[in-house]
Amino acid sequence: MMKTALICGVSGQDGAYLAKLLLEKGYTVVGTSRDAQVSSFRNLLRLGIREKVKYKSLVPTDFRGVLQVISQVKPDEIYNLAGQTSVGLSFEQPVETLESIATGTLNFLEAIRFIGAPIKFYNAGSSECFGDIGDRPADENTPFRPRSPYAVAKSTAFWQVANYREAYDIFACSGILFNHESPLRPQRFVTQKIVAAACRIAKDTSEKLYLGNISVKRDWGWAAEYVEAMYLMLQQEQADDYVVATGHSYSLEELVAQAFNCVGLNWQDHVVTDDSLLRPTDLAVSKANPTKAKEKLGWSANYKMPDVIRMMVEAY
């Protein structure tokens, strides 16, 4: 029997890749956007699936709207990928960040509880919740110490999911995803900003690339792989939370070097440190232990940072 999936935030990087994956698995895919009538769904167009997805307009902070869409679509699975996605922007828009992530997630959970149907729910968690943990790789039992409004909002949503799973026996889980990139990333994300600048500079432009703290370390993976983990979480018999990552961290400086190396340039000739780009608080090191996902989901990452940046440069 064909399943129906509702993807909230289908126009984003993860939403587009997830829609493609589920369509390939024979799902009916319904995607939501704030205003589906005028949205270009550029990422879906780029993946060649724009016409294969059905669309609904939805603002997740509107409970009545959430209830209405779920009642109309009758999904087997809901993937909540909506909400503000930028750590940097969250310092400028903390209220919008908290509401779009935490209130939006709560509305989905409450609507599922109200309807009473056996709907499986996936929540997009974030490695930002862990905060600064030093050199210890974070797993599902590592305490949260959020250091940005974005991380606070994601932590709130995570505990809402855990609470509804325990209190109401709802199949709800969070994927605690570490950084994951692709050519679908907009340029406000530092990885795409770096890739785009390196590619432009390689074409004889004299511009400089301005960056903040390049000593930070992150675990960067390939987004198209990470959506497979999301799907697998909802195919399990028991709902649970999982860290999704490569297990290998690199400094931003190493990422920059890789991007410029891919276009045959020395990054040090073209990069300038700009203190105005530093965040009020930032994570020095982000490390992951994705063992549980490998053991229970059978999922592990095939691509690490050097591969990811090379593929992004090739696709630019």
PDB file of C-alpha atoms in Angstrom:
ATOM      1  CA  MET A   1       0.000   0.000   0.000  1.00  0.00           C
ATOM      2  CA  MET A   2       1.369   3.412  -1.002  1.00  0.00           C
ATOM      3  CA  LYS A   3       2.369   5.609   1.934  1.00  0.00           C
ATOM      4  CA  THR A   4       1.848   9.358   2.134  1.00  0.00           C
ATOM      5  CA  ALA A   5       4.517  11.625   3.603  1.00  0.00           C
ATOM      6  CA  LEU A   6       4.022  15.241   4.635  1.00  0.00           C
ATOM      7  CA  ILE A   7       7.276  17.211   4.449  1.00  0.00           C
ATOM      8  CA  CYS A   8       7.157  20.584   6.186  1.00  0.00           C
ATOM      9  CA  GLY A   9       9.886  22.811   4.812  1.00  0.00           C
ATOM     10  CA  VAL A  10      10.046  20.903   1.509  1.00  0.00           C
ATOM     11  CA  SER A  11      11.658  23.821  -0.324  1.00  0.00           C
ATOM     12  CA  GLY A  12      14.849  23.700   1.756  1.00  0.00           C
ATOM     13  CA  GLN A  13      17.960  21.592   1.161  1.00  0.00           C
ATOM     14  CA  ASP A  14      16.896  18.625   3.325  1.00  0.00           C
ATOM     15  CA  GLY A  15      13.262  18.815   2.282  1.00  0.00           C
ATOM     16  CA  ALA A  16      14.155  18.595  -1.396  1.00  0.00           C
ATOM     17  CA  TYR A  17      16.513  15.637  -1.005  1.00  0.00           C
ATOM     18  CA  LEU A  18      14.033  13.860   1.265  1.00  0.00           C
ATOM     19  CA  ALA A  19      11.201  14.402  -1.225  1.00  0.00           C
ATOM     20  CA  LYS A  20      13.354  12.859  -3.968  1.00  0.00           C
ATOM     21  CA  LEU A  21      14.204   9.848  -1.791  1.00  0.00           C
ATOM     22  CA  LEU A  22      10.591   9.199  -0.771  1.00  0.00           C
ATOM     23  CA  LEU A  23       9.301   9.569  -4.340  1.00  0.00           C
ATOM     24  CA  GLU A  24      11.847   6.949  -5.412  1.00  0.00           C
ATOM     25  CA  LYS A  25      10.440   4.669  -2.693  1.00  0.00           C
ATOM     26  CA  GLY A  26       6.915   5.030  -4.093  1.00  0.00           C
ATOM     27  CA  TYR A  27       5.519   7.516  -1.577  1.00  0.00           C
ATOM     28  CA  THR A  28       2.922  10.163  -2.312  1.00  0.00           C
ATOM     29  CA  VAL A  29       4.769  13.288  -1.178  1.00  0.00           C
ATOM     30  CA  VAL A  30       2.976  16.416   0.005  1.00  0.00           C
ATOM     31  CA  GLY A  31       5.214  19.389   0.736  1.00  0.00           C
ATOM     32  CA  THR A  32       4.380  22.533   2.657  1.00  0.00           C
ATOM     33  CA  SER A  33       5.594  26.081   2.267  1.00  0.00           C
ATOM     34  CA  ARG A  34       4.486  29.339   3.842  1.00  0.00           C
ATOM     35  CA  ASP A  35       2.761  30.271   0.561  1.00  0.00           C
ATOM     36  CA  ALA A  36       2.777  27.342  -1.860  1.00  0.00           C
ATOM     37  CA  GLN A  37       1.029  29.427  -4.521  1.00  0.00           C
ATOM     38  CA  VAL A  38       3.974  31.744  -5.059  1.00  0.00           C
ATOM     39  CA  SER A  39       6.962  29.643  -3.918  1.00  0.00           C
ATOM     40  CA  SER A  40       9.387  28.780  -6.731  1.00  0.00           C
ATOM     41  CA  PHE A  41      10.481  25.459  -5.147  1.00  0.00           C
ATOM     42  CA  ARG A  42      13.821  26.041  -6.855  1.00  0.00           C
ATOM     43  CA  ASN A  43      15.548  23.110  -5.150  1.00  0.00           C
ATOM     44  CA  LEU A  44      12.820  20.685  -6.222  1.00  0.00           C
ATOM     45  CA  LEU A  45      13.090  22.047  -9.756  1.00  0.00           C
ATOM     46  CA  ARG A  46      16.850  21.486  -9.658  1.00  0.00           C
ATOM     47  CA  LEU A  47      16.342  17.861  -8.616  1.00  0.00           C
ATOM     48  CA  GLY A  48      13.746  17.355 -11.364  1.00  0.00           C
ATOM     49  CA  ILE A  49      10.837  16.601  -9.021  1.00  0.00           C
ATOM     50  CA  ARG A  50       8.926  19.924  -8.948  1.00  0.00           C
ATOM     51  CA  GLU A  51       5.864  18.452 -10.673  1.00  0.00           C
ATOM     52  CA  LYS A  52       5.889  15.155  -8.758  1.00  0.00           C
ATOM     53  CA  VAL A  53       5.208  16.700  -5.345  1.00  0.00           C
ATOM     54  CA  LYS A  54       1.815  17.959  -4.155  1.00  0.00           C
ATOM     55  CA  TYR A  55       1.777  21.224  -2.215  1.00  0.00           C
ATOM     56  CA  LYS A  56      -0.035  22.842   0.706  1.00  0.00           C
ATOM     57  CA  SER A  57       0.404  26.295   2.205  1.00  0.00           C
ATOM     58  CA  LEU A  58       1.210  26.083   5.909  1.00  0.00           C
ATOM     59  CA  VAL A  59       2.644  28.215   8.689  1.00  0.00           C
ATOM     60  CA  PRO A  60       3.637  25.752  11.447  1.00  0.00           C
ATOM     61  CA  THR A  61       3.047  28.323  14.211  1.00  0.00           C
ATOM     62  CA  ASP A  62      -0.678  28.361  13.277  1.00  0.00           C
ATOM     63  CA  PHE A  63      -2.197  25.396  15.145  1.00  0.00           C
ATOM     64  CA  ARG A  64      -5.493  25.517  13.256  1.00  0.00           C
ATOM     65  CA  GLY A  65      -3.609  25.421   9.957  1.00  0.00           C
ATOM     66  CA  VAL A  66      -1.467  22.479  11.083  1.00  0.00           C
ATOM     67  CA  LEU A  67      -4.550  20.548  12.217  1.00  0.00           C
ATOM     68  CA  GLN A  68      -6.337  21.322   8.958  1.00  0.00           C
ATOM     69  CA  VAL A  69      -3.472  20.192   6.693  1.00  0.00           C
ATOM     70  CA  ILE A  70      -2.862  16.951   8.621  1.00  0.00           C
ATOM     71  CA  SER A  71      -6.619  16.179   8.531  1.00  0.00           C
ATOM     72  CA  GLN A  72      -6.735  16.785   4.757  1.00  0.00           C
ATOM     73  CA  VAL A  73      -3.517  14.961   3.811  1.00  0.00           C
ATOM     74  CA  LYS A  74      -3.892  12.017   6.237  1.00  0.00           C
ATOM     75  CA  PRO A  75      -0.137  11.299   6.175  1.00  0.00           C
ATOM     76  CA  ASP A  76       1.505   8.102   7.405  1.00  0.00           C
ATOM     77  CA  GLU A  77       4.684  10.057   8.158  1.00  0.00           C
ATOM     78  CA  ILE A  78       5.379  13.722   8.932  1.00  0.00           C
ATOM     79  CA  TYR A  79       8.866  15.178   8.567  1.00  0.00           C
ATOM     80  CA  ASN A  80       9.209  18.522  10.336  1.00  0.00           C
ATOM     81  CA  LEU A  81      12.095  20.317   8.620  1.00  0.00           C
ATOM     82  CA  ALA A  82      10.521  23.783   8.847  1.00  0.00           C
ATOM     83  CA  GLY A  83      11.630  26.698  11.018  1.00  0.00           C
ATOM     84  CA  GLN A  84      14.476  29.189  11.061  1.00  0.00           C
ATOM     85  CA  THR A  85      17.684  27.410  10.013  1.00  0.00           C
ATOM     86  CA  SER A  86      20.533  29.860  10.637  1.00  0.00           C
ATOM     87  CA  VAL A  87      22.547  30.000  13.875  1.00  0.00           C
ATOM     88  CA  GLY A  88      23.923  33.427  12.975  1.00  0.00           C
ATOM     89  CA  LEU A  89      20.484  34.870  12.161  1.00  0.00           C
ATOM     90  CA  SER A  90      19.073  33.526  15.424  1.00  0.00           C
ATOM     91  CA  PHE A  91      21.056  36.148  17.383  1.00  0.00           C
ATOM     92  CA  GLU A  92      19.270  38.851  15.374  1.00  0.00           C
ATOM     93  CA  GLN A  93      15.840  37.172  15.411  1.00  0.00           C
ATOM     94  CA  PRO A  94      15.631  35.177  18.670  1.00  0.00           C
ATOM     95  CA  VAL A  95      11.828  35.394  19.054  1.00  0.00           C
ATOM     96  CA  GLU A  96      11.092  34.289  15.482  1.00  0.00           C
ATOM     97  CA  THR A  97      13.657  31.489  15.889  1.00  0.00           C
ATOM     98  CA  LEU A  98      12.098  30.138  19.082  1.00  0.00           C
ATOM     99  CA  GLU A  99       8.544  30.384  17.791  1.00  0.00           C
ATOM    100  CA  SER A 100       9.187  28.868  14.362  1.00  0.00           C
ATOM    101  CA  ILE A 101      11.121  25.908  15.784  1.00  0.00           C
ATOM    102  CA  ALA A 102       9.629  25.211  19.223  1.00  0.00           C
ATOM    103  CA  THR A 103       6.012  26.327  18.741  1.00  0.00           C
ATOM    104  CA  GLY A 104       5.916  24.811  15.256  1.00  0.00           C
ATOM    105  CA  THR A 105       7.092  21.437  16.567  1.00  0.00           C
ATOM    106  CA  LEU A 106       4.644  21.553  19.491  1.00  0.00           C
ATOM    107  CA  ASN A 107       1.748  22.256  17.107  1.00  0.00           C
ATOM    108  CA  PHE A 108       2.532  19.142  15.044  1.00  0.00           C
ATOM    109  CA  LEU A 109       2.789  16.952  18.143  1.00  0.00           C
ATOM    110  CA  GLU A 110      -0.426  18.310  19.625  1.00  0.00           C
ATOM    111  CA  ALA A 111      -2.270  17.921  16.305  1.00  0.00           C
ATOM    112  CA  ILE A 112      -1.125  14.275  16.016  1.00  0.00           C
ATOM    113  CA  ARG A 113      -2.311  13.665  19.598  1.00  0.00           C
ATOM    114  CA  PHE A 114      -5.641  15.380  18.895  1.00  0.00           C
ATOM    115  CA  ILE A 115      -6.326  13.456  15.665  1.00  0.00           C
ATOM    116  CA  GLY A 116      -5.351  10.142  17.266  1.00  0.00           C
ATOM    117  CA  ALA A 117      -4.116   8.520  14.044  1.00  0.00           C
ATOM    118  CA  PRO A 118      -0.933   6.350  14.047  1.00  0.00           C
ATOM    119  CA  ILE A 119       1.192   9.019  12.364  1.00  0.00           C
ATOM    120  CA  LYS A 120       4.976   8.740  12.629  1.00  0.00           C
ATOM    121  CA  PHE A 121       6.727  12.045  13.296  1.00  0.00           C
ATOM    122  CA  TYR A 122      10.303  13.077  12.520  1.00  0.00           C
ATOM    123  CA  ASN A 123      11.754  16.209  14.102  1.00  0.00           C
ATOM    124  CA  ALA A 124      14.880  17.907  12.765  1.00  0.00           C
ATOM    125  CA  GLY A 125      17.172  18.225  15.769  1.00  0.00           C
ATOM    126  CA  SER A 126      20.626  19.793  15.712  1.00  0.00           C
ATOM    127  CA  SER A 127      24.157  19.172  16.968  1.00  0.00           C
ATOM    128  CA  GLU A 128      24.146  22.832  18.064  1.00  0.00           C
ATOM    129  CA  CYS A 129      22.179  21.664  21.133  1.00  0.00           C
ATOM    130  CA  PHE A 130      25.316  20.084  22.596  1.00  0.00           C
ATOM    131  CA  GLY A 131      27.215  23.355  22.823  1.00  0.00           C
ATOM    132  CA  ASP A 132      30.939  23.251  23.571  1.00  0.00           C
ATOM    133  CA  ILE A 133      31.881  19.708  24.569  1.00  0.00           C
ATOM    134  CA  GLY A 134      35.591  19.942  23.847  1.00  0.00           C
ATOM    135  CA  ASP A 135      37.223  16.892  22.333  1.00  0.00           C
ATOM    136  CA  ARG A 136      34.587  14.431  23.553  1.00  0.00           C
ATOM    137  CA  PRO A 137      32.429  13.118  20.693  1.00  0.00           C
ATOM    138  CA  ALA A 138      28.734  13.721  21.386  1.00  0.00           C
ATOM    139  CA  ASP A 139      26.273  10.852  21.337  1.00  0.00           C
ATOM    140  CA  GLU A 140      22.574  10.507  22.245  1.00  0.00           C
ATOM    141  CA  ASN A 141      23.343  10.639  25.991  1.00  0.00           C
ATOM    142  CA  THR A 142      25.500  13.787  25.937  1.00  0.00           C
ATOM    143  CA  PRO A 143      23.833  16.627  27.901  1.00  0.00           C
ATOM    144  CA  PHE A 144      22.685  19.728  26.005  1.00  0.00           C
ATOM    145  CA  ARG A 145      24.382  23.071  26.704  1.00  0.00           C
ATOM    146  CA  PRO A 146      23.014  25.323  23.933  1.00  0.00           C
ATOM    147  CA  ARG A 147      24.989  28.470  23.117  1.00  0.00           C
ATOM    148  CA  SER A 148      22.739  30.286  20.640  1.00  0.00           C
ATOM    149  CA  PRO A 149      19.023  31.165  20.373  1.00  0.00           C
ATOM    150  CA  TYR A 150      18.848  28.598  17.561  1.00  0.00           C
ATOM    151  CA  ALA A 151      20.309  25.864  19.769  1.00  0.00           C
ATOM    152  CA  VAL A 152      17.954  26.807  22.637  1.00  0.00           C
ATOM    153  CA  ALA A 153      14.981  26.493  20.276  1.00  0.00           C
ATOM    154  CA  LYS A 154      16.169  23.143  18.897  1.00  0.00           C
ATOM    155  CA  SER A 155      16.752  21.853  22.442  1.00  0.00           C
ATOM    156  CA  THR A 156      13.212  22.874  23.399  1.00  0.00           C
ATOM    157  CA  ALA A 157      11.769  21.045  20.379  1.00  0.00           C
ATOM    158  CA  PHE A 158      13.842  17.943  21.180  1.00  0.00           C
ATOM    159  CA  TRP A 159      12.410  17.679  24.692  1.00  0.00           C
ATOM    160  CA  GLN A 160       8.884  18.324  23.427  1.00  0.00           C
ATOM    161  CA  VAL A 161       9.282  15.316  21.122  1.00  0.00           C
ATOM    162  CA  ALA A 162      10.644  13.147  23.953  1.00  0.00           C
ATOM    163  CA  ASN A 163       7.789  14.230  26.228  1.00  0.00           C
ATOM    164  CA  TYR A 164       5.023  13.425  23.721  1.00  0.00           C
ATOM    165  CA  ARG A 165       6.654  10.082  22.929  1.00  0.00           C
ATOM    166  CA  GLU A 166       6.643   9.106  26.605  1.00  0.00           C
ATOM    167  CA  ALA A 167       3.399  10.727  27.747  1.00  0.00           C
ATOM    168  CA  TYR A 168       1.127   9.890  24.802  1.00  0.00           C
ATOM    169  CA  ASP A 169       2.904   6.936  23.143  1.00  0.00           C
ATOM    170  CA  ILE A 170       3.267   8.882  19.889  1.00  0.00           C
ATOM    171  CA  PHE A 171       5.848   7.574  17.403  1.00  0.00           C
ATOM    172  CA  ALA A 172       8.007  10.687  17.455  1.00  0.00           C
ATOM    173  CA  CYS A 173      11.780  10.948  17.120  1.00  0.00           C
ATOM    174  CA  SER A 174      14.510  13.528  16.621  1.00  0.00           C
ATOM    175  CA  GLY A 175      17.482  13.235  14.334  1.00  0.00           C
ATOM    176  CA  ILE A 176      20.378  15.111  15.958  1.00  0.00           C
ATOM    177  CA  LEU A 177      22.096  16.025  12.713  1.00  0.00           C
ATOM    178  CA  PHE A 178      25.572  17.483  12.586  1.00  0.00           C
ATOM    179  CA  ASN A 179      26.447  19.894   9.756  1.00  0.00           C
ATOM    180  CA  HIS A 180      25.440  18.592   6.339  1.00  0.00           C
ATOM    181  CA  GLU A 181      25.941  20.422   3.074  1.00  0.00           C
ATOM    182  CA  SER A 182      25.209  20.225  -0.663  1.00  0.00           C
ATOM    183  CA  PRO A 183      24.936  22.401  -3.788  1.00  0.00           C
ATOM    184  CA  LEU A 184      21.367  23.222  -2.658  1.00  0.00           C
ATOM    185  CA  ARG A 185      22.680  25.289   0.270  1.00  0.00           C
ATOM    186  CA  PRO A 186      22.028  29.055  -0.035  1.00  0.00           C
ATOM    187  CA  GLN A 187      25.088  31.325   0.158  1.00  0.00           C
ATOM    188  CA  ARG A 188      24.219  32.606   3.640  1.00  0.00           C
ATOM    189  CA  PHE A 189      25.643  29.281   4.846  1.00  0.00           C
ATOM    190  CA  VAL A 190      29.410  29.516   5.218  1.00  0.00           C
ATOM    191  CA  THR A 191      30.209  26.378   3.194  1.00  0.00           C
ATOM    192  CA  GLN A 192      28.396  27.619   0.089  1.00  0.00           C
ATOM    193  CA  LYS A 193      29.784  31.131   0.639  1.00  0.00           C
ATOM    194  CA  ILE A 194      33.310  29.677   0.573  1.00  0.00           C
ATOM    195  CA  VAL A 195      32.693  27.421  -2.434  1.00  0.00           C
ATOM    196  CA  ALA A 196      31.081  30.228  -4.435  1.00  0.00           C
ATOM    197  CA  ALA A 197      33.891  32.672  -3.632  1.00  0.00           C
ATOM    198  CA  ALA A 198      36.617  30.156  -4.539  1.00  0.00           C
ATOM    199  CA  CYS A 199      34.925  29.435  -7.870  1.00  0.00           C
ATOM    200  CA  ARG A 200      34.516  33.144  -8.668  1.00  0.00           C
ATOM    201  CA  ILE A 201      38.111  33.994  -7.679  1.00  0.00           C
ATOM    202  CA  ALA A 202      39.361  31.152  -9.887  1.00  0.00           C
ATOM    203  CA  LYS A 203      37.828  33.010 -12.834  1.00  0.00           C
ATOM    204  CA  ASP A 204      40.266  35.924 -12.368  1.00  0.00           C
ATOM    205  CA  THR A 205      38.250  38.134 -10.042  1.00  0.00           C
ATOM    206  CA  SER A 206      40.282  40.185  -7.596  1.00  0.00           C
ATOM    207  CA  GLU A 207      37.802  39.856  -4.717  1.00  0.00           C
ATOM    208  CA  LYS A 208      38.724  38.722  -1.223  1.00  0.00           C
ATOM    209  CA  LEU A 209      36.786  36.229   0.878  1.00  0.00           C
ATOM    210  CA  TYR A 210      35.946  37.632   4.325  1.00  0.00           C
ATOM    211  CA  LEU A 211      35.443  35.086   7.125  1.00  0.00           C
ATOM    212  CA  GLY A 212      35.118  35.111  10.919  1.00  0.00           C
ATOM    213  CA  ASN A 213      36.672  32.454  13.137  1.00  0.00           C
ATOM    214  CA  ILE A 214      38.252  29.793  10.889  1.00  0.00           C
ATOM    215  CA  SER A 215      39.683  27.727  13.751  1.00  0.00           C
ATOM    216  CA  VAL A 216      36.283  26.247  14.670  1.00  0.00           C
ATOM    217  CA  LYS A 217      35.946  22.509  14.046  1.00  0.00           C
ATOM    218  CA  ARG A 218      32.822  20.852  12.657  1.00  0.00           C
ATOM    219  CA  ASP A 219      31.667  17.477  11.368  1.00  0.00           C
ATOM    220  CA  TRP A 220      30.486  18.150   7.798  1.00  0.00           C
ATOM    221  CA  GLY A 221      28.539  15.537   5.843  1.00  0.00           C
ATOM    222  CA  TRP A 222      26.631  15.173   2.562  1.00  0.00           C
ATOM    223  CA  ALA A 223      22.960  16.196   2.903  1.00  0.00           C
ATOM    224  CA  ALA A 224      21.600  13.706   0.361  1.00  0.00           C
ATOM    225  CA  GLU A 225      22.885  10.877   2.589  1.00  0.00           C
ATOM    226  CA  TYR A 226      21.527  12.332   5.805  1.00  0.00           C
ATOM    227  CA  VAL A 227      17.893  12.250   4.627  1.00  0.00           C
ATOM    228  CA  GLU A 228      18.232   8.468   4.331  1.00  0.00           C
ATOM    229  CA  ALA A 229      18.813   8.367   8.097  1.00  0.00           C
ATOM    230  CA  MET A 230      15.634  10.425   8.627  1.00  0.00           C
ATOM    231  CA  TYR A 231      13.639   7.923   6.582  1.00  0.00           C
ATOM    232  CA  LEU A 232      15.165   4.935   8.403  1.00  0.00           C
ATOM    233  CA  MET A 233      14.252   6.379  11.815  1.00  0.00           C
ATOM    234  CA  LEU A 234      10.562   6.230  10.921  1.00  0.00           C
ATOM    235  CA  GLN A 235      10.829   2.622   9.680  1.00  0.00           C
ATOM    236  CA  GLN A 236      11.880   1.260  13.084  1.00  0.00           C
ATOM    237  CA  GLU A 237       9.540  -0.592  15.430  1.00  0.00           C
ATOM    238  CA  GLN A 238      10.371   1.723  18.319  1.00  0.00           C
ATOM    239  CA  ALA A 239      10.706   5.495  18.078  1.00  0.00           C
ATOM    240  CA  ASP A 240      14.100   6.770  19.235  1.00  0.00           C
ATOM    241  CA  ASP A 241      16.559   9.647  18.773  1.00  0.00           C
ATOM    242  CA  TYR A 242      19.779   9.348  16.784  1.00  0.00           C
ATOM    243  CA  VAL A 243      22.984  11.320  16.218  1.00  0.00           C
ATOM    244  CA  VAL A 244      23.629  11.554  12.466  1.00  0.00           C
ATOM    245  CA  ALA A 245      27.176  12.500  11.456  1.00  0.00           C
ATOM    246  CA  THR A 246      30.359  11.273   9.749  1.00  0.00           C
ATOM    247  CA  GLY A 247      32.325  10.918  13.003  1.00  0.00           C
ATOM    248  CA  HIS A 248      35.173  13.039  11.563  1.00  0.00           C
ATOM    249  CA  SER A 249      35.680  16.727  12.392  1.00  0.00           C
ATOM    250  CA  TYR A 250      37.705  19.286  10.436  1.00  0.00           C
ATOM    251  CA  SER A 251      38.555  22.926  11.043  1.00  0.00           C
ATOM    252  CA  LEU A 252      36.946  25.617   8.913  1.00  0.00           C
ATOM    253  CA  GLU A 253      40.485  26.490   7.790  1.00  0.00           C
ATOM    254  CA  GLU A 254      40.852  22.958   6.393  1.00  0.00           C
ATOM    255  CA  LEU A 255      37.538  23.338   4.589  1.00  0.00           C
ATOM    256  CA  VAL A 256      38.637  26.656   3.076  1.00  0.00           C
ATOM    257  CA  ALA A 257      41.940  25.106   1.980  1.00  0.00           C
ATOM    258  CA  GLN A 258      40.079  22.212   0.342  1.00  0.00           C
ATOM    259  CA  ALA A 259      37.712  24.539  -1.565  1.00  0.00           C
ATOM    260  CA  PHE A 260      40.576  26.645  -2.956  1.00  0.00           C
ATOM    261  CA  ASN A 261      42.659  23.551  -3.634  1.00  0.00           C
ATOM    262  CA  CYS A 262      39.819  22.200  -5.794  1.00  0.00           C
ATOM    263  CA  VAL A 263      40.129  25.272  -8.062  1.00  0.00           C
ATOM    264  CA  GLY A 264      43.942  25.242  -8.020  1.00  0.00           C
ATOM    265  CA  LEU A 265      44.520  28.178  -5.671  1.00  0.00           C
ATOM    266  CA  ASN A 266      46.243  28.825  -2.331  1.00  0.00           C
ATOM    267  CA  TRP A 267      43.548  30.014   0.090  1.00  0.00           C
ATOM    268  CA  GLN A 268      45.961  32.234   2.045  1.00  0.00           C
ATOM    269  CA  ASP A 269      46.268  34.554  -0.958  1.00  0.00           C
ATOM    270  CA  HIS A 270      42.545  35.276  -0.999  1.00  0.00           C
ATOM    271  CA  VAL A 271      41.057  35.035   2.518  1.00  0.00           C
ATOM    272  CA  VAL A 272      40.781  37.883   5.041  1.00  0.00           C
ATOM    273  CA  THR A 273      39.691  37.515   8.692  1.00  0.00           C
ATOM    274  CA  ASP A 274      36.883  39.935   9.559  1.00  0.00           C
ATOM    275  CA  ASP A 275      36.098  40.413  13.282  1.00  0.00           C
ATOM    276  CA  SER A 276      32.646  41.798  12.450  1.00  0.00           C
ATOM    277  CA  LEU A 277      31.653  38.273  11.337  1.00  0.00           C
ATOM    278  CA  LEU A 278      32.368  36.728  14.752  1.00  0.00           C
ATOM    279  CA  ARG A 279      29.292  35.490  16.662  1.00  0.00           C
ATOM    280  CA  PRO A 280      28.534  36.571  20.274  1.00  0.00           C
ATOM    281  CA  THR A 281      29.079  32.925  21.297  1.00  0.00           C
ATOM    282  CA  ASP A 282      30.335  30.107  19.098  1.00  0.00           C
ATOM    283  CA  LEU A 283      31.299  26.457  19.411  1.00  0.00           C
ATOM    284  CA  ALA A 284      35.044  25.850  19.226  1.00  0.00           C
ATOM    285  CA  VAL A 285      34.777  22.130  18.495  1.00  0.00           C
ATOM    286  CA  SER A 286      31.895  19.945  17.377  1.00  0.00           C
ATOM    287  CA  LYS A 287      32.520  16.186  17.384  1.00  0.00           C
ATOM    288  CA  ALA A 288      30.135  13.289  16.927  1.00  0.00           C
ATOM    289  CA  ASN A 289      29.790   9.620  17.778  1.00  0.00           C
ATOM    290  CA  PRO A 290      27.245   8.177  15.291  1.00  0.00           C
ATOM    291  CA  THR A 291      27.677   4.553  16.441  1.00  0.00           C
ATOM    292  CA  LYS A 292      24.005   4.092  17.383  1.00  0.00           C
ATOM    293  CA  ALA A 293      22.798   5.048  13.897  1.00  0.00           C
ATOM    294  CA  LYS A 294      25.189   2.515  12.373  1.00  0.00           C
ATOM    295  CA  GLU A 295      24.235  -0.281  14.745  1.00  0.00           C
ATOM    296  CA  LYS A 296      20.458   0.244  14.877  1.00  0.00           C
ATOM    297  CA  LEU A 297      19.631   1.890  11.540  1.00  0.00           C
ATOM    298  CA  GLY A 298      22.400   0.335   9.466  1.00  0.00           C
ATOM    299  CA  TRP A 299      23.308   3.871   8.353  1.00  0.00           C
ATOM    300  CA  SER A 300      26.779   5.381   8.021  1.00  0.00           C
ATOM    301  CA  ALA A 301      28.166   8.268   6.004  1.00  0.00           C
ATOM    302  CA  ASN A 302      30.056   7.540   2.781  1.00  0.00           C
ATOM    303  CA  TYR A 303      31.270  11.117   2.262  1.00  0.00           C
ATOM    304  CA  LYS A 304      33.392  13.265   4.563  1.00  0.00           C
ATOM    305  CA  MET A 305      34.276  16.968   4.338  1.00  0.00           C
ATOM    306  CA  PRO A 306      36.907  16.742   1.539  1.00  0.00           C
ATOM    307  CA  ASP A 307      34.445  14.800  -0.653  1.00  0.00           C
ATOM    308  CA  VAL A 308      31.562  17.140   0.188  1.00  0.00           C
ATOM    309  CA  ILE A 309      33.480  20.300  -0.764  1.00  0.00           C
ATOM    310  CA  ARG A 310      34.830  18.718  -3.946  1.00  0.00           C
ATOM    311  CA  MET A 311      31.300  17.761  -5.028  1.00  0.00           C
ATOM    312  CA  MET A 312      29.990  21.241  -4.209  1.00  0.00           C
ATOM    313  CA  VAL A 313      32.781  22.863  -6.278  1.00  0.00           C
ATOM    314  CA  GLU A 314      32.086  20.503  -9.185  1.00  0.00           C
ATOM    315  CA  ALA A 315      28.368  21.339  -9.046  1.00  0.00           C
ATOM    316  CA  TYR A 316      28.836  25.115  -8.795  1.00  0.00           C
TER     317      TYR A 316
END
